[in-house]
Amino acid sequence: AQTVTQSQPEMSVQEAETVTLSCTYDTSESDYYLFWYKQPPSRQMILVIRQEAYKQQNATENRFSVNFQKAAKSFSLKISDSQLGDAAMYFCALPQGAQKLVFGQGTRLTINP
Amino acid sequence: DAGVIQSPRHEVTEMGQEVTLRCKPISGHNSLFWYRQTMMRGLELLIYFNNNVPIDDSGMPEDRFSAKMPNASFSTLKIQPSEPRDSAVYFCASSSRRVRGGKLFFGSGTQLSVL
């Protein structure tokens, strides 16, 4: 079965600086996707970024980028130029089967002004 | 598009009462998921439907929980009777097979408090 582990329950960063959130996973599949979701205080789960495992190039979405290391089964999220609006819970997720997602336990990110 | 719509946003009830949570998925999406979020257990998948048919309900905790999807635009999650340990945020999400890689669109969730 697929598993997702986020080892950092909480992280904090100074506004405008860069922070990296860690995620490791386990899967027996060779072709899969990985996701980072953001959950701000409003509770809405929002997709931040998606990585296709067969692509060697790391995905980037504006200030958000990933460091995907397939052999190590590692999928970290880097947030550059942190903003107050980035404060949220961040969840790493991995599909199990066709569309079902397995989530990590989450990392609470605090942005210090 | 209005996104995934859940109601109510908050529900407070007493132990033993029946609770019904509602979800309207995004039009055209043919997969619907119910997740539960708690501090202790994080996000857990309770059940998911594909083309209105329940595919995997292994996450439904007990027989007190039931879910239906009578048509492509509506689903309910019912808890009867409710217990304090059912207190959690319940999310509905939908996706389309036309979207590769399991991208889910979530509703705003229902905060359930069972007293």
PDB file of N, CA and C in Angstrom, chain B residues 2-76:
ATOM      1  N   ALA B   2     -18.833  26.710 -10.055  1.00  0.00           N
ATOM      2  CA  ALA B   2     -19.009  27.017  -8.639  1.00  0.00           C
ATOM      3  C   ALA B   2     -18.119  26.178  -7.752  1.00  0.00           C
ATOM      4  N   GLY B   3     -17.502  25.165  -8.268  1.00  0.00           N
ATOM      5  CA  GLY B   3     -16.693  24.299  -7.436  1.00  0.00           C
ATOM      6  C   GLY B   3     -17.551  23.279  -6.716  1.00  0.00           C
ATOM      7  N   VAL B   4     -16.930  22.519  -5.841  1.00  0.00           N
ATOM      8  CA  VAL B   4     -17.643  21.523  -5.056  1.00  0.00           C
ATOM      9  C   VAL B   4     -18.366  22.248  -3.918  1.00  0.00           C
ATOM     10  N   ILE B   5     -19.644  21.976  -3.783  1.00  0.00           N
ATOM     11  CA  ILE B   5     -20.453  22.678  -2.791  1.00  0.00           C
ATOM     12  C   ILE B   5     -20.891  21.717  -1.708  1.00  0.00           C
ATOM     13  N   GLN B   6     -20.565  22.064  -0.465  1.00  0.00           N
ATOM     14  CA  GLN B   6     -20.960  21.239   0.672  1.00  0.00           C
ATOM     15  C   GLN B   6     -21.890  22.029   1.590  1.00  0.00           C
ATOM     16  N   SER B   7     -22.803  21.297   2.199  1.00  0.00           N
ATOM     17  CA  SER B   7     -23.663  21.921   3.204  1.00  0.00           C
ATOM     18  C   SER B   7     -24.007  20.899   4.273  1.00  0.00           C
ATOM     19  N   PRO B   8     -24.210  21.343   5.510  1.00  0.00           N
ATOM     20  CA  PRO B   8     -23.976  22.705   5.975  1.00  0.00           C
ATOM     21  C   PRO B   8     -22.479  22.951   6.175  1.00  0.00           C
ATOM     22  N   ARG B   9     -22.099  24.164   6.441  1.00  0.00           N
ATOM     23  CA  ARG B   9     -20.703  24.463   6.716  1.00  0.00           C
ATOM     24  C   ARG B   9     -20.335  24.074   8.153  1.00  0.00           C
ATOM     25  N   HIS B  10     -21.312  24.238   9.036  1.00  0.00           N
ATOM     26  CA  HIS B  10     -21.132  23.851  10.434  1.00  0.00           C
ATOM     27  C   HIS B  10     -22.373  23.069  10.868  1.00  0.00           C
ATOM     28  N   GLU B  11     -22.164  22.080  11.693  1.00  0.00           N
ATOM     29  CA  GLU B  11     -23.289  21.321  12.236  1.00  0.00           C
ATOM     30  C   GLU B  11     -22.960  20.972  13.674  1.00  0.00           C
ATOM     31  N   VAL B  12     -23.857  21.354  14.563  1.00  0.00           N
ATOM     32  CA  VAL B  12     -23.718  20.993  15.966  1.00  0.00           C
ATOM     33  C   VAL B  12     -24.930  20.158  16.328  1.00  0.00           C
ATOM     34  N   THR B  13     -24.693  19.000  16.899  1.00  0.00           N
ATOM     35  CA  THR B  13     -25.799  18.120  17.217  1.00  0.00           C
ATOM     36  C   THR B  13     -25.505  17.390  18.524  1.00  0.00           C
ATOM     37  N   GLU B  14     -26.507  16.734  19.026  1.00  0.00           N
ATOM     38  CA  GLU B  14     -26.334  15.970  20.272  1.00  0.00           C
ATOM     39  C   GLU B  14     -26.151  14.493  19.959  1.00  0.00           C
ATOM     40  N   MET B  15     -25.420  13.860  20.824  1.00  0.00           N
ATOM     41  CA  MET B  15     -25.170  12.434  20.672  1.00  0.00           C
ATOM     42  C   MET B  15     -26.481  11.685  20.470  1.00  0.00           C
ATOM     43  N   GLY B  16     -26.463  10.768  19.517  1.00  0.00           N
ATOM     44  CA  GLY B  16     -27.646   9.964  19.239  1.00  0.00           C
ATOM     45  C   GLY B  16     -28.491  10.481  18.087  1.00  0.00           C
ATOM     46  N   GLN B  17     -28.259  11.725  17.712  1.00  0.00           N
ATOM     47  CA  GLN B  17     -29.046  12.305  16.620  1.00  0.00           C
ATOM     48  C   GLN B  17     -28.484  11.870  15.266  1.00  0.00           C
ATOM     49  N   GLU B  18     -29.353  11.929  14.280  1.00  0.00           N
ATOM     50  CA  GLU B  18     -28.931  11.639  12.901  1.00  0.00           C
ATOM     51  C   GLU B  18     -28.359  12.908  12.280  1.00  0.00           C
ATOM     52  N   VAL B  19     -27.267  12.724  11.549  1.00  0.00           N
ATOM     53  CA  VAL B  19     -26.623  13.838  10.855  1.00  0.00           C
ATOM     54  C   VAL B  19     -26.520  13.503   9.374  1.00  0.00           C
ATOM     55  N   THR B  20     -26.871  14.460   8.537  1.00  0.00           N
ATOM     56  CA  THR B  20     -26.743  14.272   7.084  1.00  0.00           C
ATOM     57  C   THR B  20     -25.926  15.404   6.493  1.00  0.00           C
ATOM     58  N   LEU B  21     -24.845  15.031   5.850  1.00  0.00           N
ATOM     59  CA  LEU B  21     -23.985  15.992   5.175  1.00  0.00           C
ATOM     60  C   LEU B  21     -24.215  15.870   3.669  1.00  0.00           C
ATOM     61  N   ARG B  22     -24.173  17.014   2.987  1.00  0.00           N
ATOM     62  CA  ARG B  22     -24.540  17.028   1.575  1.00  0.00           C
ATOM     63  C   ARG B  22     -23.402  17.556   0.710  1.00  0.00           C
ATOM     64  N   CYS B  23     -23.375  17.082  -0.519  1.00  0.00           N
ATOM     65  CA  CYS B  23     -22.302  17.483  -1.434  1.00  0.00           C
ATOM     66  C   CYS B  23     -22.826  17.538  -2.865  1.00  0.00           C
ATOM     67  N   LYS B  24     -22.446  18.602  -3.546  1.00  0.00           N
ATOM     68  CA  LYS B  24     -22.718  18.719  -4.977  1.00  0.00           C
ATOM     69  C   LYS B  24     -21.364  18.805  -5.681  1.00  0.00           C
ATOM     70  N   PRO B  25     -21.000  17.805  -6.456  1.00  0.00           N
ATOM     71  CA  PRO B  25     -19.688  17.832  -7.121  1.00  0.00           C
ATOM     72  C   PRO B  25     -19.671  18.799  -8.300  1.00  0.00           C
ATOM     73  N   ILE B  26     -18.507  19.008  -8.852  1.00  0.00           N
ATOM     74  CA  ILE B  26     -18.376  19.836 -10.038  1.00  0.00           C
ATOM     75  C   ILE B  26     -19.036  19.124 -11.217  1.00  0.00           C
ATOM     76  N   SER B  27     -19.800  19.876 -11.981  1.00  0.00           N
ATOM     77  CA  SER B  27     -20.496  19.304 -13.123  1.00  0.00           C
ATOM     78  C   SER B  27     -19.504  18.671 -14.099  1.00  0.00           C
ATOM     79  N   GLY B  28     -19.808  17.436 -14.491  1.00  0.00           N
ATOM     80  CA  GLY B  28     -18.931  16.739 -15.421  1.00  0.00           C
ATOM     81  C   GLY B  28     -17.927  15.815 -14.749  1.00  0.00           C
ATOM     82  N   HIS B  29     -17.718  15.975 -13.453  1.00  0.00           N
ATOM     83  CA  HIS B  29     -16.837  15.076 -12.718  1.00  0.00           C
ATOM     84  C   HIS B  29     -17.587  13.792 -12.407  1.00  0.00           C
ATOM     85  N   ASN B  30     -16.916  12.666 -12.598  1.00  0.00           N
ATOM     86  CA  ASN B  30     -17.609  11.404 -12.379  1.00  0.00           C
ATOM     87  C   ASN B  30     -17.073  10.610 -11.190  1.00  0.00           C
ATOM     88  N   SER B  31     -16.157  11.192 -10.445  1.00  0.00           N
ATOM     89  CA  SER B  31     -15.695  10.546  -9.216  1.00  0.00           C
ATOM     90  C   SER B  31     -15.928  11.484  -8.038  1.00  0.00           C
ATOM     91  N   LEU B  32     -16.413  10.917  -6.947  1.00  0.00           N
ATOM     92  CA  LEU B  32     -16.698  11.716  -5.763  1.00  0.00           C
ATOM     93  C   LEU B  32     -16.148  11.008  -4.534  1.00  0.00           C
ATOM     94  N   PHE B  33     -15.557  11.801  -3.656  1.00  0.00           N
ATOM     95  CA  PHE B  33     -14.860  11.262  -2.495  1.00  0.00           C
ATOM     96  C   PHE B  33     -15.373  11.941  -1.230  1.00  0.00           C
ATOM     97  N   TRP B  34     -15.489  11.169  -0.155  1.00  0.00           N
ATOM     98  CA  TRP B  34     -15.738  11.716   1.169  1.00  0.00           C
ATOM     99  C   TRP B  34     -14.504  11.448   2.039  1.00  0.00           C
ATOM    100  N   TYR B  35     -13.943  12.535   2.585  1.00  0.00           N
ATOM    101  CA  TYR B  35     -12.810  12.445   3.487  1.00  0.00           C
ATOM    102  C   TYR B  35     -13.215  12.984   4.853  1.00  0.00           C
ATOM    103  N   ARG B  36     -12.547  12.485   5.884  1.00  0.00           N
ATOM    104  CA  ARG B  36     -12.730  12.997   7.240  1.00  0.00           C
ATOM    105  C   ARG B  36     -11.375  13.482   7.735  1.00  0.00           C
ATOM    106  N   GLN B  37     -11.367  14.640   8.390  1.00  0.00           N
ATOM    107  CA  GLN B  37     -10.114  15.188   8.910  1.00  0.00           C
ATOM    108  C   GLN B  37     -10.225  15.395  10.408  1.00  0.00           C
ATOM    109  N   THR B  38      -9.298  14.797  11.148  1.00  0.00           N
ATOM    110  CA  THR B  38      -9.191  14.994  12.587  1.00  0.00           C
ATOM    111  C   THR B  38      -7.743  15.272  12.937  1.00  0.00           C
ATOM    112  N   MET B  39      -7.542  15.836  14.099  1.00  0.00           N
ATOM    113  CA  MET B  39      -6.177  16.117  14.539  1.00  0.00           C
ATOM    114  C   MET B  39      -5.393  14.824  14.701  1.00  0.00           C
ATOM    115  N   MET B  40      -6.043  13.822  15.222  1.00  0.00           N
ATOM    116  CA  MET B  40      -5.327  12.584  15.544  1.00  0.00           C
ATOM    117  C   MET B  40      -5.004  11.757  14.300  1.00  0.00           C
ATOM    118  N   ARG B  41      -5.920  11.705  13.360  1.00  0.00           N
ATOM    119  CA  ARG B  41      -5.787  10.771  12.243  1.00  0.00           C
ATOM    120  C   ARG B  41      -5.545  11.448  10.899  1.00  0.00           C
ATOM    121  N   GLY B  42      -5.563  12.778  10.896  1.00  0.00           N
ATOM    122  CA  GLY B  42      -5.328  13.480   9.646  1.00  0.00           C
ATOM    123  C   GLY B  42      -6.492  13.301   8.688  1.00  0.00           C
ATOM    124  N   LEU B  43      -6.181  13.263   7.391  1.00  0.00           N
ATOM    125  CA  LEU B  43      -7.185  13.112   6.349  1.00  0.00           C
ATOM    126  C   LEU B  43      -7.353  11.639   6.004  1.00  0.00           C
ATOM    127  N   GLU B  44      -8.566  11.165   6.192  1.00  0.00           N
ATOM    128  CA  GLU B  44      -8.851   9.759   5.903  1.00  0.00           C
ATOM    129  C   GLU B  44      -9.933   9.678   4.844  1.00  0.00           C
ATOM    130  N   LEU B  45      -9.727   8.807   3.883  1.00  0.00           N
ATOM    131  CA  LEU B  45     -10.759   8.573   2.891  1.00  0.00           C
ATOM    132  C   LEU B  45     -11.811   7.637   3.468  1.00  0.00           C
ATOM    133  N   LEU B  46     -13.054   8.077   3.439  1.00  0.00           N
ATOM    134  CA  LEU B  46     -14.140   7.249   3.955  1.00  0.00           C
ATOM    135  C   LEU B  46     -14.722   6.360   2.858  1.00  0.00           C
ATOM    136  N   ILE B  47     -15.029   6.973   1.719  1.00  0.00           N
ATOM    137  CA  ILE B  47     -15.662   6.242   0.627  1.00  0.00           C
ATOM    138  C   ILE B  47     -15.484   7.032  -0.654  1.00  0.00           C
ATOM    139  N   TYR B  48     -15.442   6.320  -1.795  1.00  0.00           N
ATOM    140  CA  TYR B  48     -15.510   7.067  -3.024  1.00  0.00           C
ATOM    141  C   TYR B  48     -16.376   6.366  -4.053  1.00  0.00           C
ATOM    142  N   PHE B  49     -16.964   7.172  -4.906  1.00  0.00           N
ATOM    143  CA  PHE B  49     -17.893   6.740  -5.935  1.00  0.00           C
ATOM    144  C   PHE B  49     -17.295   7.018  -7.310  1.00  0.00           C
ATOM    145  N   ASN B  50     -17.595   6.139  -8.235  1.00  0.00           N
ATOM    146  CA  ASN B  50     -17.268   6.383  -9.621  1.00  0.00           C
ATOM    147  C   ASN B  50     -18.539   6.156 -10.439  1.00  0.00           C
ATOM    148  N   ASN B  51     -18.930   7.168 -11.182  1.00  0.00           N
ATOM    149  CA  ASN B  51     -20.203   7.087 -11.935  1.00  0.00           C
ATOM    150  C   ASN B  51     -21.361   6.677 -11.026  1.00  0.00           C
ATOM    151  N   ASN B  52     -21.418   7.291  -9.863  1.00  0.00           N
ATOM    152  CA  ASN B  52     -22.492   7.130  -8.875  1.00  0.00           C
ATOM    153  C   ASN B  52     -22.454   5.782  -8.157  1.00  0.00           C
ATOM    154  N   VAL B  53     -21.500   4.944  -8.439  1.00  0.00           N
ATOM    155  CA  VAL B  53     -21.427   3.622  -7.822  1.00  0.00           C
ATOM    156  C   VAL B  53     -20.323   3.620  -6.765  1.00  0.00           C
ATOM    157  N   PRO B  54     -20.626   3.157  -5.548  1.00  0.00           N
ATOM    158  CA  PRO B  54     -19.558   3.087  -4.530  1.00  0.00           C
ATOM    159  C   PRO B  54     -18.494   2.083  -4.925  1.00  0.00           C
ATOM    160  N   ILE B  55     -17.242   2.541  -4.968  1.00  0.00           N
ATOM    161  CA  ILE B  55     -16.144   1.693  -5.404  1.00  0.00           C
ATOM    162  C   ILE B  55     -15.368   1.139  -4.211  1.00  0.00           C
ATOM    163  N   ASP B  56     -15.140   1.981  -3.226  1.00  0.00           N
ATOM    164  CA  ASP B  56     -14.342   1.572  -2.082  1.00  0.00           C
ATOM    165  C   ASP B  56     -14.902   2.240  -0.836  1.00  0.00           C
ATOM    166  N   ASP B  57     -15.490   1.460   0.032  1.00  0.00           N
ATOM    167  CA  ASP B  57     -16.028   2.007   1.280  1.00  0.00           C
ATOM    168  C   ASP B  57     -15.288   1.448   2.487  1.00  0.00           C
ATOM    169  N   SER B  58     -14.085   0.985   2.262  1.00  0.00           N
ATOM    170  CA  SER B  58     -13.323   0.361   3.334  1.00  0.00           C
ATOM    171  C   SER B  58     -12.947   1.342   4.442  1.00  0.00           C
ATOM    172  N   GLY B  59     -13.017   2.625   4.153  1.00  0.00           N
ATOM    173  CA  GLY B  59     -12.683   3.617   5.162  1.00  0.00           C
ATOM    174  C   GLY B  59     -13.856   4.029   6.038  1.00  0.00           C
ATOM    175  N   MET B  60     -15.032   3.567   5.716  1.00  0.00           N
ATOM    176  CA  MET B  60     -16.203   3.904   6.533  1.00  0.00           C
ATOM    177  C   MET B  60     -16.025   3.219   7.891  1.00  0.00           C
ATOM    178  N   PRO B  61     -16.022   4.009   8.959  1.00  0.00           N
ATOM    179  CA  PRO B  61     -15.619   3.454  10.250  1.00  0.00           C
ATOM    180  C   PRO B  61     -16.581   2.415  10.825  1.00  0.00           C
ATOM    181  N   GLU B  62     -17.848   2.637  10.682  1.00  0.00           N
ATOM    182  CA  GLU B  62     -18.812   1.718  11.298  1.00  0.00           C
ATOM    183  C   GLU B  62     -20.103   1.716  10.502  1.00  0.00           C
ATOM    184  N   ASP B  63     -20.970   0.802  10.866  1.00  0.00           N
ATOM    185  CA  ASP B  63     -22.273   0.745  10.198  1.00  0.00           C
ATOM    186  C   ASP B  63     -23.110   1.991  10.462  1.00  0.00           C
ATOM    187  N   ARG B  64     -22.715   2.778  11.416  1.00  0.00           N
ATOM    188  CA  ARG B  64     -23.453   4.021  11.675  1.00  0.00           C
ATOM    189  C   ARG B  64     -23.281   5.018  10.535  1.00  0.00           C
ATOM    190  N   PHE B  65     -22.253   4.800   9.724  1.00  0.00           N
ATOM    191  CA  PHE B  65     -21.969   5.679   8.593  1.00  0.00           C
ATOM    192  C   PHE B  65     -22.519   5.057   7.313  1.00  0.00           C
ATOM    193  N   SER B  66     -23.174   5.896   6.511  1.00  0.00           N
ATOM    194  CA  SER B  66     -23.624   5.436   5.204  1.00  0.00           C
ATOM    195  C   SER B  66     -23.522   6.592   4.222  1.00  0.00           C
ATOM    196  N   ALA B  67     -23.303   6.263   2.965  1.00  0.00           N
ATOM    197  CA  ALA B  67     -23.192   7.288   1.932  1.00  0.00           C
ATOM    198  C   ALA B  67     -23.965   6.849   0.703  1.00  0.00           C
ATOM    199  N   LYS B  68     -24.556   7.835   0.059  1.00  0.00           N
ATOM    200  CA  LYS B  68     -25.313   7.563  -1.157  1.00  0.00           C
ATOM    201  C   LYS B  68     -24.967   8.582  -2.223  1.00  0.00           C
ATOM    202  N   MET B  69     -25.150   8.167  -3.447  1.00  0.00           N
ATOM    203  CA  MET B  69     -25.006   9.101  -4.569  1.00  0.00           C
ATOM    204  C   MET B  69     -26.116   8.755  -5.562  1.00  0.00           C
ATOM    205  N   PRO B  70     -27.286   9.318  -5.366  1.00  0.00           N
ATOM    206  CA  PRO B  70     -28.438   8.959  -6.195  1.00  0.00           C
ATOM    207  C   PRO B  70     -28.322   9.429  -7.635  1.00  0.00           C
ATOM    208  N   ASN B  71     -27.519  10.471  -7.862  1.00  0.00           N
ATOM    209  CA  ASN B  71     -27.297  10.941  -9.231  1.00  0.00           C
ATOM    210  C   ASN B  71     -25.941  11.629  -9.313  1.00  0.00           C
ATOM    211  N   ALA B  72     -25.574  12.048 -10.496  1.00  0.00           N
ATOM    212  CA  ALA B  72     -24.229  12.583 -10.716  1.00  0.00           C
ATOM    213  C   ALA B  72     -23.991  13.931 -10.054  1.00  0.00           C
ATOM    214  N   SER B  73     -25.036  14.566  -9.548  1.00  0.00           N
ATOM    215  CA  SER B  73     -24.873  15.910  -9.018  1.00  0.00           C
ATOM    216  C   SER B  73     -25.145  16.008  -7.527  1.00  0.00           C
ATOM    217  N   PHE B  74     -25.248  14.864  -6.844  1.00  0.00           N
ATOM    218  CA  PHE B  74     -25.593  14.954  -5.431  1.00  0.00           C
ATOM    219  C   PHE B  74     -25.147  13.706  -4.679  1.00  0.00           C
ATOM    220  N   SER B  75     -24.599  13.958  -3.474  1.00  0.00           N
ATOM    221  CA  SER B  75     -24.219  12.844  -2.611  1.00  0.00           C
ATOM    222  C   SER B  75     -24.489  13.237  -1.165  1.00  0.00           C
ATOM    223  N   THR B  76     -24.775  12.239  -0.346  1.00  0.00           N
ATOM    224  CA  THR B  76     -24.963  12.463   1.080  1.00  0.00           C
ATOM    225  C   THR B  76     -24.115  11.490   1.883  1.00  0.00           C
TER     226      THR B  76
END
